[in-house]
XYZ file of N, CA and C in Angstrom:
819
model
N -142.290 89.523 -93.073
C -142.446 89.556 -91.630
C -143.717 88.726 -91.129
N -144.783 88.997 -92.245
C -145.911 87.970 -91.888
C -145.511 86.562 -91.857
N -144.695 85.893 -92.813
C -144.312 84.618 -92.741
C -143.629 84.307 -91.465
N -142.915 85.069 -91.101
C -142.039 84.835 -89.977
C -142.922 84.898 -88.534
N -143.823 85.698 -88.580
C -144.727 85.595 -87.293
C -145.576 84.449 -87.301
N -146.029 83.933 -88.491
C -146.788 82.890 -88.669
C -146.099 81.524 -88.152
N -144.726 81.440 -88.602
C -144.062 80.540 -88.016
C -143.786 80.464 -86.558
N -143.521 81.659 -85.952
C -143.372 81.668 -84.638
C -144.639 81.229 -83.764
N -145.838 81.711 -84.329
C -147.013 81.217 -83.819
C -147.336 79.774 -83.756
N -146.727 79.153 -84.885
C -146.889 77.662 -85.031
C -145.906 77.043 -84.263
N -144.877 77.784 -83.944
C -143.873 77.014 -82.974
C -144.170 77.281 -81.637
N -145.069 78.074 -81.227
C -145.506 78.273 -79.948
C -146.625 76.892 -79.753
N -147.425 76.792 -80.807
C -148.278 75.488 -80.676
C -147.470 74.171 -80.469
N -146.379 74.061 -81.150
C -145.534 72.831 -81.046
C -144.873 72.974 -79.556
N -144.387 73.988 -79.006
C -144.030 74.048 -77.725
C -145.060 73.795 -76.728
N -146.167 74.250 -76.655
C -147.167 73.941 -75.813
C -147.676 72.409 -75.956
N -147.714 71.746 -77.351
C -148.225 70.479 -77.304
C -146.941 69.568 -76.713
N -145.940 69.889 -76.957
C -144.898 69.010 -76.284
C -144.856 69.025 -74.739
N -145.135 70.355 -74.298
C -145.299 70.305 -72.777
C -146.506 69.561 -72.179
N -147.502 69.699 -73.057
C -148.785 68.911 -72.459
C -148.546 67.708 -72.167
N -147.469 66.862 -72.919
C -147.210 65.444 -72.674
C -146.257 65.226 -71.637
N -145.704 66.302 -71.267
C -144.525 66.025 -70.177
C -144.849 66.962 -69.085
N -145.879 66.855 -67.977
C -145.762 67.592 -66.990
C -144.626 67.914 -66.142
N -144.677 68.999 -65.453
C -143.354 69.270 -64.669
C -143.564 68.431 -63.261
N -142.322 67.792 -62.982
C -142.290 66.893 -61.708
C -141.300 67.617 -60.678
N -141.800 67.914 -59.885
C -140.911 68.718 -58.816
C -139.982 67.901 -58.209
N -138.681 68.382 -58.209
C -137.461 67.662 -57.557
C -137.532 67.749 -56.196
N -137.534 66.505 -55.352
C -137.375 66.503 -54.038
C -136.358 67.296 -53.414
N -136.545 67.674 -52.167
C -135.462 68.463 -51.587
C -134.072 67.674 -51.666
N -134.383 66.243 -51.165
C -133.249 65.397 -51.138
C -132.363 65.089 -52.382
N -133.274 65.178 -53.589
C -132.592 65.162 -54.872
C -131.881 66.402 -55.358
N -132.491 67.438 -54.746
C -131.913 68.766 -55.252
C -130.477 68.970 -54.469
N -130.345 68.567 -53.135
C -129.063 68.633 -52.421
C -128.329 67.399 -52.575
N -128.126 67.091 -53.882
C -127.110 66.101 -54.047
C -126.469 66.321 -55.310
N -125.071 65.641 -55.623
C -124.509 65.933 -56.730
C -123.611 64.532 -56.996
N -123.070 64.506 -58.187
C -122.381 63.157 -58.690
C -121.238 63.618 -59.453
N -120.306 62.729 -59.334
C -119.065 62.844 -60.360
C -118.612 61.443 -60.476
N -117.514 61.414 -61.291
C -116.853 60.041 -61.772
C -115.601 59.988 -60.916
N -115.283 59.034 -60.232
C -113.889 58.786 -59.638
C -113.305 57.591 -60.183
N -111.874 57.483 -60.123
C -111.132 56.492 -60.476
C -110.952 55.370 -59.584
N -111.805 55.364 -58.519
C -111.538 54.262 -57.556
C -112.180 54.599 -56.274
N -112.264 53.810 -55.160
C -112.955 54.103 -53.874
C -111.642 54.458 -52.708
N -110.500 54.627 -53.013
C -109.598 54.967 -52.509
C -109.794 56.444 -51.876
N -109.047 56.714 -50.597
C -109.198 58.199 -49.997
C -108.953 59.149 -50.828
N -107.582 59.033 -51.690
C -107.357 60.332 -52.363
C -108.287 60.605 -53.484
N -108.994 59.471 -54.105
C -109.973 59.769 -55.258
C -111.202 60.256 -54.552
N -111.574 59.787 -53.258
C -112.716 60.303 -52.748
C -112.710 61.635 -52.334
N -111.523 62.130 -51.819
C -111.513 63.595 -51.399
C -111.480 64.550 -52.690
N -110.781 64.108 -53.733
C -110.846 64.821 -55.062
C -112.407 64.798 -55.658
N -113.029 63.703 -55.613
C -114.607 63.644 -55.921
C -115.555 64.550 -54.898
N -115.062 64.869 -53.600
C -115.692 65.573 -52.781
C -115.671 67.239 -53.241
N -114.512 67.476 -53.606
C -114.342 68.732 -54.154
C -115.320 69.112 -55.486
N -115.160 68.181 -56.252
C -116.044 68.235 -57.497
C -117.562 68.232 -57.205
N -118.011 67.459 -56.241
C -119.304 67.293 -56.015
C -119.828 68.549 -55.266
N -118.926 69.239 -54.566
C -119.138 70.427 -53.871
C -119.424 71.640 -54.785
N -118.558 71.814 -55.784
C -118.792 72.821 -56.793
C -120.288 72.490 -57.410
N -120.442 71.115 -57.677
C -121.682 70.845 -58.585
C -123.013 71.185 -57.649
N -122.991 70.852 -56.524
C -124.099 71.007 -55.636
C -124.437 72.379 -55.539
N -123.474 73.318 -55.285
C -123.724 74.746 -55.279
C -124.255 75.305 -56.473
N -123.827 74.988 -57.433
C -124.472 75.448 -58.667
C -125.987 74.777 -58.989
N -125.977 73.502 -58.638
C -127.421 72.839 -58.834
C -128.445 73.562 -58.000
N -128.133 73.619 -56.750
C -129.141 74.458 -55.710
C -129.431 75.892 -55.886
N -128.360 76.744 -56.397
C -128.603 78.102 -56.548
C -128.789 78.564 -58.155
N -128.308 77.708 -58.988
C -128.430 78.054 -60.206
C -127.316 79.027 -60.796
N -126.422 79.310 -60.002
C -125.634 80.371 -60.195
C -124.149 79.810 -60.676
N -123.928 79.641 -61.966
C -122.723 78.962 -62.395
C -121.408 79.781 -62.092
N -121.687 80.937 -61.548
C -120.378 81.767 -61.198
C -119.702 81.481 -59.919
N -120.270 80.531 -59.094
C -119.752 80.317 -57.582
C -118.588 79.629 -57.573
N -118.378 78.614 -58.494
C -117.057 77.964 -58.550
C -115.990 78.622 -58.758
N -116.006 79.931 -59.469
C -114.813 80.631 -59.744
C -114.546 81.674 -58.486
N -115.315 81.678 -57.494
C -115.037 82.762 -56.498
C -113.919 82.304 -55.509
N -113.180 83.423 -55.291
C -111.884 83.048 -54.531
C -112.078 82.270 -53.194
N -113.378 82.362 -52.661
C -113.642 81.597 -51.283
C -113.614 80.240 -51.635
N -113.816 79.972 -52.857
C -114.219 78.225 -52.864
C -112.639 77.525 -52.907
N -111.470 78.056 -52.827
C -110.375 77.281 -52.602
C -110.283 76.714 -51.119
N -110.829 77.578 -50.106
C -110.598 77.293 -48.642
C -111.774 76.167 -48.457
N -112.995 76.434 -49.260
C -114.168 75.647 -49.132
C -113.881 74.388 -49.554
N -113.207 74.400 -50.810
C -112.756 72.733 -51.231
C -111.803 71.968 -50.494
N -111.118 72.658 -49.801
C -110.000 72.055 -48.783
C -110.767 71.199 -47.691
N -111.946 71.665 -47.453
C -112.770 70.882 -46.252
C -114.076 70.445 -46.987
N -113.823 70.043 -48.353
C -115.334 69.708 -48.848
C -116.013 68.528 -48.268
N -115.140 67.509 -47.711
C -115.724 66.245 -47.241
C -116.650 66.522 -45.963
N -116.357 67.797 -45.185
C -117.013 68.049 -44.052
C -118.483 68.370 -44.394
N -118.624 68.954 -45.675
C -120.162 69.239 -45.882
C -121.003 68.113 -46.275
N -120.376 66.973 -46.593
C -121.231 65.593 -47.144
C -121.624 65.103 -45.857
N -123.099 64.719 -46.003
C -123.686 63.998 -44.954
C -123.745 62.587 -45.278
N -123.520 62.116 -46.466
C -123.339 60.556 -46.830
C -123.087 60.636 -48.355
N -122.552 59.429 -48.683
C -122.081 59.424 -50.123
C -122.074 57.661 -50.408
N -122.105 57.670 -51.641
C -122.411 56.184 -52.000
C -121.547 56.061 -53.335
N -121.046 54.818 -53.798
C -120.492 54.573 -54.898
C -121.280 53.643 -56.008
N -121.302 53.704 -57.099
C -121.647 52.859 -57.918
C -120.697 52.537 -59.141
N -120.097 50.949 -59.190
C -119.423 50.625 -59.922
C -119.745 50.814 -61.555
N -118.868 51.465 -62.119
C -119.376 51.624 -63.691
C -119.119 50.559 -64.599
N -118.122 49.758 -63.913
C -117.767 48.375 -64.579
C -118.730 47.085 -64.138
N -119.475 47.452 -63.327
C -120.424 46.216 -62.518
C -120.692 45.179 -63.696
N -120.340 44.051 -63.155
C -120.715 42.744 -63.878
C -119.502 42.402 -64.871
N -118.537 43.310 -64.898
C -117.289 42.960 -65.751
C -116.094 42.480 -64.633
N -115.515 41.352 -64.785
C -114.626 40.987 -63.858
C -113.299 41.771 -63.729
N -112.732 41.828 -62.711
C -111.388 42.441 -62.488
C -110.468 41.719 -63.510
N -109.582 42.588 -64.149
C -108.218 42.073 -64.771
C -107.044 42.051 -64.201
N -106.089 41.308 -64.469
C -104.787 41.538 -63.920
C -104.698 41.743 -62.272
N -104.130 42.865 -61.856
C -104.134 43.198 -60.357
C -105.246 44.074 -60.146
N -106.126 44.379 -60.988
C -107.076 45.423 -60.557
C -107.997 44.968 -59.624
N -108.460 45.964 -58.574
C -109.312 45.524 -57.558
C -110.367 46.573 -57.563
N -111.473 46.504 -56.865
C -112.445 47.216 -56.738
C -112.117 48.597 -56.492
N -110.965 48.903 -56.003
C -110.355 50.358 -55.524
C -109.851 51.085 -56.858
N -109.670 50.201 -57.781
C -109.197 50.909 -58.968
C -109.858 50.915 -60.200
N -111.264 50.793 -59.955
C -112.150 50.876 -61.125
C -113.032 52.143 -61.000
N -113.355 52.654 -62.215
C -114.154 53.915 -62.112
C -115.537 53.646 -61.410
N -115.826 54.713 -60.696
C -117.096 54.674 -59.818
C -117.865 56.085 -60.025
N -119.408 55.929 -60.066
C -120.036 57.157 -59.858
C -119.970 57.493 -58.248
N -119.504 58.617 -57.910
C -119.535 59.048 -56.532
C -120.855 59.955 -56.509
N -121.758 59.590 -55.530
C -122.890 60.414 -55.278
C -122.729 60.813 -53.964
N -122.864 62.435 -53.721
C -122.744 62.821 -52.160
C -124.061 63.490 -52.046
N -124.617 63.238 -50.762
C -125.705 63.812 -50.309
C -125.391 64.872 -49.414
N -126.269 66.154 -49.116
C -125.887 67.075 -48.334
C -127.310 67.605 -47.694
N -127.235 68.225 -46.433
C -128.239 68.646 -45.903
C -128.649 70.161 -46.293
N -129.714 70.585 -46.548
C -130.120 72.040 -46.764
C -129.369 73.029 -45.987
N -129.579 72.823 -44.651
C -128.819 73.842 -43.865
C -127.435 74.182 -44.124
N -126.739 73.109 -44.329
C -125.308 73.119 -44.348
C -125.009 73.929 -45.812
N -125.548 73.482 -46.786
C -125.468 73.954 -48.177
C -125.878 75.461 -48.201
N -126.975 75.776 -47.691
C -127.612 77.014 -47.603
C -126.701 78.122 -47.072
N -125.973 77.621 -45.920
C -125.014 78.339 -45.196
C -123.974 78.660 -46.044
N -123.439 77.785 -46.775
C -122.312 77.936 -47.592
C -122.540 78.999 -48.796
N -123.836 78.786 -49.255
C -124.230 79.730 -50.344
C -124.305 81.178 -49.885
N -124.754 81.265 -48.559
C -124.776 82.559 -47.916
C -123.563 83.340 -47.749
N -122.532 82.400 -47.489
C -121.047 82.985 -47.282
C -120.557 83.400 -48.643
N -121.139 82.723 -49.627
C -120.616 83.215 -51.237
C -121.577 84.284 -51.759
N -122.463 84.765 -50.834
C -123.202 85.780 -51.436
C -124.562 85.397 -52.268
N -124.931 84.188 -52.122
C -125.934 83.386 -52.826
C -126.977 82.971 -51.879
N -128.035 82.266 -52.828
C -129.093 81.578 -51.895
C -129.499 80.589 -52.866
N -130.446 79.578 -52.362
C -130.911 78.598 -52.860
C -131.974 78.845 -53.882
N -132.119 78.264 -54.991
C -133.205 78.463 -56.007
C -134.315 77.350 -55.905
N -135.117 77.657 -55.031
C -136.268 76.395 -54.539
C -137.454 76.627 -55.341
N -138.458 75.660 -55.407
C -139.467 75.670 -55.831
C -139.506 74.970 -57.189
N -140.680 74.684 -57.831
C -140.600 73.793 -59.170
C -139.712 74.686 -60.383
N -139.038 74.114 -60.871
C -138.206 74.692 -61.796
C -138.952 74.625 -63.297
N -138.843 75.533 -64.009
C -139.654 75.465 -65.373
C -139.106 74.383 -66.314
N -140.023 73.604 -67.195
C -139.362 73.010 -68.102
C -138.809 74.006 -69.281
N -137.864 73.721 -69.967
C -137.542 74.145 -71.159
C -137.706 73.455 -72.187
N -138.207 74.126 -73.246
C -138.319 73.557 -74.597
C -137.489 74.334 -75.517
N -136.623 73.166 -76.333
C -135.569 73.437 -77.100
C -135.783 73.572 -78.629
N -135.510 74.387 -79.207
C -135.393 74.698 -80.625
C -134.102 75.037 -81.068
N -133.296 73.886 -81.736
C -132.116 74.151 -82.077
C -131.775 73.912 -83.531
N -130.900 74.880 -84.272
C -130.611 74.456 -85.655
C -129.143 74.268 -85.708
N -128.983 72.991 -86.355
C -127.434 72.487 -86.253
C -127.036 72.410 -87.816
N -125.658 72.808 -88.039
C -124.997 72.767 -89.265
C -123.600 72.269 -89.198
N -123.203 71.385 -90.054
C -121.975 71.023 -90.073
C -121.556 70.967 -91.798
N -120.320 70.535 -92.179
C -120.086 70.491 -93.488
C -121.031 69.598 -94.463
N -121.553 68.500 -93.965
C -122.385 67.711 -94.646
C -123.883 67.910 -94.609
N -124.353 68.545 -93.634
C -125.960 68.747 -93.434
C -126.435 69.806 -92.646
N -127.646 70.268 -92.704
C -127.906 71.027 -91.575
C -129.577 70.655 -91.564
N -130.012 70.785 -90.028
C -131.225 70.122 -89.599
C -131.600 71.035 -88.307
N -132.739 70.543 -87.984
C -133.407 71.124 -86.817
C -133.390 69.965 -85.775
N -132.780 69.960 -84.517
C -132.679 68.938 -83.685
C -134.202 68.476 -83.365
N -134.339 66.988 -83.636
C -135.684 66.391 -83.166
C -135.160 65.346 -82.172
N -136.085 65.111 -81.402
C -135.931 64.060 -80.178
C -135.923 62.631 -80.771
N -136.499 62.525 -81.883
C -136.279 61.021 -82.553
C -135.611 61.192 -83.901
N -134.690 62.186 -84.213
C -134.115 62.420 -85.435
C -132.856 61.467 -85.584
N -132.554 61.148 -86.756
C -131.411 60.292 -87.176
C -130.233 61.022 -87.603
N -130.215 62.354 -87.852
C -129.002 62.909 -88.348
C -127.909 62.844 -87.425
N -128.201 63.113 -86.142
C -127.103 62.924 -85.208
C -127.816 62.396 -83.949
N -128.024 61.052 -83.975
C -128.677 60.516 -82.860
C -128.489 60.691 -81.545
N -127.239 61.033 -81.166
C -126.658 61.198 -79.830
C -127.045 62.475 -79.176
N -127.325 63.449 -80.236
C -127.371 64.983 -79.588
C -128.515 65.139 -78.484
N -129.630 64.561 -78.772
C -130.909 64.795 -78.091
C -130.495 64.108 -76.880
N -129.973 62.772 -76.823
C -129.688 62.305 -75.429
C -128.618 62.979 -74.790
N -127.682 63.534 -75.398
C -126.700 64.331 -74.780
C -127.451 65.705 -74.034
N -128.236 66.330 -74.904
C -128.892 67.564 -74.383
C -129.776 67.106 -72.980
N -130.447 66.160 -73.177
C -131.170 65.617 -71.980
C -130.340 65.399 -70.653
N -129.017 64.740 -70.905
C -128.163 64.383 -69.982
C -127.565 65.739 -69.264
N -127.493 66.829 -70.125
C -126.854 68.118 -69.653
C -127.975 68.785 -68.561
N -129.161 68.387 -68.803
C -130.231 69.138 -67.832
C -130.089 68.584 -66.495
N -129.880 67.275 -66.364
C -130.029 66.607 -65.142
C -129.221 67.030 -63.992
N -127.994 67.389 -64.273
C -127.158 67.864 -62.825
C -127.704 69.274 -62.411
N -128.428 70.002 -63.054
C -129.020 71.224 -62.697
C -130.551 71.075 -62.193
N -130.818 69.904 -62.016
C -132.178 69.544 -61.628
C -133.337 70.149 -62.435
N -132.949 70.238 -63.783
C -134.024 70.782 -64.760
C -134.345 69.852 -65.667
N -135.342 70.119 -66.554
C -136.044 69.083 -67.690
C -136.093 69.929 -68.834
N -135.895 69.411 -70.179
C -135.989 69.768 -71.231
C -137.048 69.151 -72.207
N -137.515 69.681 -73.168
C -138.423 69.039 -73.977
C -137.878 69.271 -75.655
N -137.468 68.214 -76.218
C -136.975 68.515 -77.778
C -138.260 68.037 -78.634
N -138.564 68.996 -79.524
C -139.802 68.404 -80.368
C -139.355 67.213 -81.310
N -140.346 66.351 -81.658
C -140.373 65.220 -82.485
C -140.185 65.655 -83.877
N -139.778 64.768 -84.840
C -139.703 65.129 -86.180
C -141.026 65.370 -86.613
N -142.028 64.644 -86.278
C -143.560 65.025 -86.715
C -143.752 66.215 -86.313
N -143.446 66.748 -85.033
C -143.870 67.980 -84.698
C -143.182 69.163 -85.733
N -141.981 69.052 -85.794
C -141.153 69.918 -86.675
C -141.766 70.007 -88.012
N -142.132 68.890 -88.690
C -142.558 68.795 -90.034
C -144.119 69.509 -90.086
N -144.814 69.167 -89.027
C -146.147 69.993 -88.947
C -145.941 71.434 -88.899
N -145.008 71.894 -88.137
C -144.738 73.415 -88.272
C -144.203 74.047 -89.256
N -143.537 73.135 -90.205
C -142.801 73.706 -91.354
C -141.324 74.284 -90.807
N -140.920 74.051 -89.583
C -139.755 74.964 -89.192
C -138.515 74.480 -89.809
N -138.091 75.023 -90.784
C -136.761 74.488 -91.485
C -135.729 75.314 -90.753
N -134.427 74.920 -91.199
C -133.255 75.387 -90.434
C -133.135 76.896 -90.280
N -133.237 77.432 -91.499
C -132.855 79.109 -91.633
C -134.037 79.642 -90.633
N -135.140 79.281 -90.642
C -136.206 79.992 -89.765
C -135.999 79.636 -88.440
N -135.764 78.356 -88.018
C -135.453 78.277 -86.629
C -134.444 79.134 -85.952
N -133.453 79.198 -86.796
C -132.355 79.936 -86.462
C -132.523 81.367 -86.283
N -133.514 81.935 -86.932
C -134.109 83.282 -86.811
C -135.081 83.606 -85.865
N -135.614 82.358 -85.267
C -136.677 82.749 -84.313
C -136.275 83.852 -83.225
N -137.470 84.707 -83.009
C -137.470 85.642 -82.112
C -137.690 85.353 -80.628
N -136.962 85.158 -79.734
C -137.082 84.808 -78.363
C -138.123 85.763 -77.659
N -137.957 87.161 -78.219
C -138.982 88.231 -77.464
C -140.296 87.701 -77.948
N -140.771 87.539 -79.165
C -142.063 87.150 -79.438
C -142.619 85.877 -78.883
N -141.635 84.998 -78.874
C -142.104 83.640 -78.371
C -142.302 83.803 -76.827
N -141.500 84.665 -76.146
C -141.762 84.877 -74.628
C -143.017 85.490 -74.319
N -143.423 86.538 -75.244
C -144.671 87.347 -74.996
C -145.647 86.397 -75.074
N -145.800 85.510 -76.054
C -146.834 84.552 -76.257
C -147.082 83.270 -75.570
N -145.959 82.662 -75.255
C -146.011 81.327 -74.766
C -146.393 81.619 -73.094
N -146.015 82.754 -72.610
C -146.696 82.945 -71.164
C -145.188 82.496 -70.178
N -145.790 81.463 -69.390
C -144.913 81.112 -68.217
C -144.155 79.925 -68.622
N -144.077 79.592 -69.823
C -143.116 78.343 -70.474
C -141.654 79.163 -71.031
N -140.884 78.432 -70.995
C -139.649 78.969 -71.425
C -139.153 78.215 -72.559
N -138.481 79.039 -73.502
C -138.011 78.545 -74.854
C -136.618 78.896 -74.912
N -135.637 77.803 -75.146
C -134.206 78.075 -75.431
C -134.179 78.052 -76.697
N -133.593 78.766 -77.643
C -133.431 78.837 -79.128
C -131.883 78.831 -79.378
N -131.359 78.182 -80.247
C -130.000 78.169 -80.450
C -129.566 77.573 -81.875
N -128.131 77.808 -82.137
C -127.678 77.417 -83.118
C -126.250 76.696 -82.994
N -126.043 75.720 -83.793
C -124.848 74.876 -83.281
C -124.297 74.540 -84.668
N -123.066 75.344 -84.935
C -122.304 75.343 -86.316
C -120.965 74.791 -86.158
N -120.472 73.787 -86.819
C -119.321 73.161 -86.760
C -118.086 74.106 -87.494
N -116.968 74.469 -86.812
C -116.008 75.048 -87.312
C -114.718 74.400 -87.514
N -114.250 74.103 -88.707
C -112.834 73.604 -88.799
C -111.713 74.617 -87.989
N -111.981 75.833 -88.247
C -110.878 76.763 -87.507
C -110.930 76.550 -86.059
N -112.068 76.462 -85.582
C -112.227 76.468 -83.945
C -111.983 74.870 -83.527
N -111.960 74.023 -84.541
C -111.702 72.640 -84.033
C -112.971 72.114 -83.350
N -114.200 72.628 -83.434
C -115.205 72.223 -82.594
C -116.430 72.870 -83.073
N -117.500 72.933 -82.343
C -118.811 73.457 -82.456
C -118.491 75.091 -82.010
N -119.462 75.878 -82.686
C -119.728 77.309 -82.238
C -121.272 77.199 -81.801
N -121.552 77.441 -80.536
C -122.764 77.358 -80.171
C -123.491 78.743 -79.710
N -124.490 79.268 -80.149
C -125.204 80.351 -79.560
C -126.434 80.169 -79.229
N -126.829 80.704 -78.006
C -127.875 80.432 -77.222
C -128.699 81.827 -76.973
N -130.181 81.643 -76.956
C -130.985 82.801 -76.655
C -132.192 82.311 -75.620
N -132.385 83.271 -74.877
C -133.493 82.940 -73.884
C -134.003 84.252 -73.400
N -135.354 84.492 -73.276
C -135.760 85.466 -72.985
C -136.507 85.444 -71.570
N -136.434 86.525 -70.685
C -137.065 86.405 -69.628
C -137.382 87.754 -69.035
N -138.655 88.122 -68.522
C -138.948 89.488 -67.993
C -138.738 90.624 -68.933
N -138.839 90.329 -70.192
C -138.822 91.414 -71.374
C -137.319 91.570 -71.631
N -136.337 90.882 -71.146
C -135.045 90.861 -71.629
C -134.446 89.694 -72.205
N -133.901 89.920 -73.298
C -133.280 88.672 -74.231
C -131.877 88.418 -73.921
N -131.551 87.218 -73.185
C -130.000 87.095 -73.022
C -129.513 86.218 -73.916
N -128.244 86.501 -74.409
C -127.561 85.790 -75.561
C -126.103 85.345 -74.713
N -125.765 84.202 -75.190
C -124.221 83.729 -74.806
C -123.905 82.637 -75.662
N -122.693 82.590 -75.919
C -121.807 81.694 -76.734
C -120.876 80.980 -76.223
N -120.452 79.840 -76.903
C -119.208 79.031 -76.574
C -118.662 78.578 -77.874
N -117.395 78.445 -77.983
C -116.753 78.137 -79.228
C -115.591 77.008 -79.057
N -115.602 76.290 -80.067
C -114.565 75.211 -80.193
C -114.657 74.129 -79.062
N -115.853 73.645 -78.893
C -115.999 72.692 -78.049
C -116.963 71.535 -78.612
N -116.964 70.388 -78.035
C -117.719 69.267 -78.472
C -119.362 69.442 -78.104
N -120.142 68.827 -78.681
C -121.549 69.235 -78.421
C -122.189 68.934 -77.056
N -121.418 67.888 -76.432
C -121.848 67.704 -74.975
C -121.573 68.923 -74.053
N -120.392 69.693 -74.236
C -120.077 70.918 -73.751
C -120.859 71.955 -74.101
N -121.407 72.014 -75.520
C -122.193 73.163 -75.835
C -123.483 73.036 -75.211
N -124.004 71.712 -75.030
C -125.340 71.686 -74.196
C -124.909 71.880 -72.770
N -124.022 71.465 -72.230
C -123.753 71.862 -70.869
C -123.909 73.545 -70.630
N -123.203 74.075 -71.469
C -123.083 75.577 -71.446
C -124.329 76.094 -71.661
N -125.259 75.540 -72.429
C -126.669 76.045 -72.628
C -127.458 75.886 -71.394
N -127.353 74.692 -70.746
C -128.322 74.539 -69.565
C -127.652 75.577 -68.277
N -126.406 75.567 -68.221
C -125.778 76.347 -67.160
C -126.291 77.542 -67.176
N -126.351 78.229 -68.633
C -126.677 79.602 -69.024
C -128.302 79.840 -68.425
N -129.021 78.708 -68.865
C -130.477 79.001 -68.632
C -130.861 78.984 -67.307
N -130.143 78.020 -66.615
C -130.115 78.154 -65.071
C -129.911 79.568 -64.461
N -128.819 79.964 -64.972
C -128.207 81.288 -64.562
C -129.304 82.297 -64.676
N -129.914 82.297 -65.673
C -130.876 83.508 -66.027
C -132.139 83.194 -65.284
N -132.775 81.905 -65.166
C -134.031 81.598 -64.625
C -133.918 81.632 -63.153
N -132.966 81.387 -62.568
C -132.690 81.515 -61.164
C -132.495 83.059 -60.809
N -132.496 83.923 -61.518
C -132.315 85.173 -61.228
C -130.952 85.690 -60.960
N -130.006 85.089 -61.569
C -128.630 85.533 -61.247
C -128.010 86.098 -62.467
N -128.779 86.478 -63.542
C -128.289 87.356 -64.403
C -127.828 86.670 -65.639
N -126.930 87.705 -66.386
C -126.458 87.155 -67.516
C -125.289 85.820 -67.688
N -125.419 85.101 -68.336
C -124.330 83.799 -68.335
C -123.177 84.311 -68.821
N -121.951 83.789 -68.442
C -120.641 84.350 -68.828
C -120.042 83.591 -69.792
């Protein structure tokens, strides 16, 4: 227990050190009330489908509540999703690549970004029994133990075991207007935070000591039986530890589940599903 407590205290220092170099940047209201999806062209059919996806995303982004898209009222709201959009724009994902055969700009994949006004989205949230999660959102520090058939390690921002994982985790935070910090290899070495210890970290102890900073602890284990990763996540808030899991997914989805769950908790919307 003494060894465990010392590790936890050192990990706290690691978290604070990482945060010191990454000050929180407030998301502007305009940035908060926007969402993005990929569409297969600029035609009306693709645009209307994109509007539906963007509506789901902006409601979760603004409220932090991942349960909203599953509400029965969403069926009718999606049917008029375009009416909630104040403006939209496209970005050609194949920009600079010439069209081939009979392909035109309407047949190429595009990023569709939808902009909304706060009164419109806030009214929709109220109809769904929700409300906006405004103010500066906390930076989340991530300590993650990863294991597959070949190796196990603690995820580092500059690690080379699975170099795309840290980038994927960062990408998962953006749609929710959140920011994360993943420790560097040097920081992990300094703490002596080995795989087994990181996987056993107590979020209760860390939450009490870190104060107003948030720590997301997790494990990611490959399962041949599940044909994917099993991800377990833990985050403590207001004296309560929340745990959630997803099974049989790629690591991109595992990180999206992690961030949706963290947003659910930190926005005051309770236990992740």
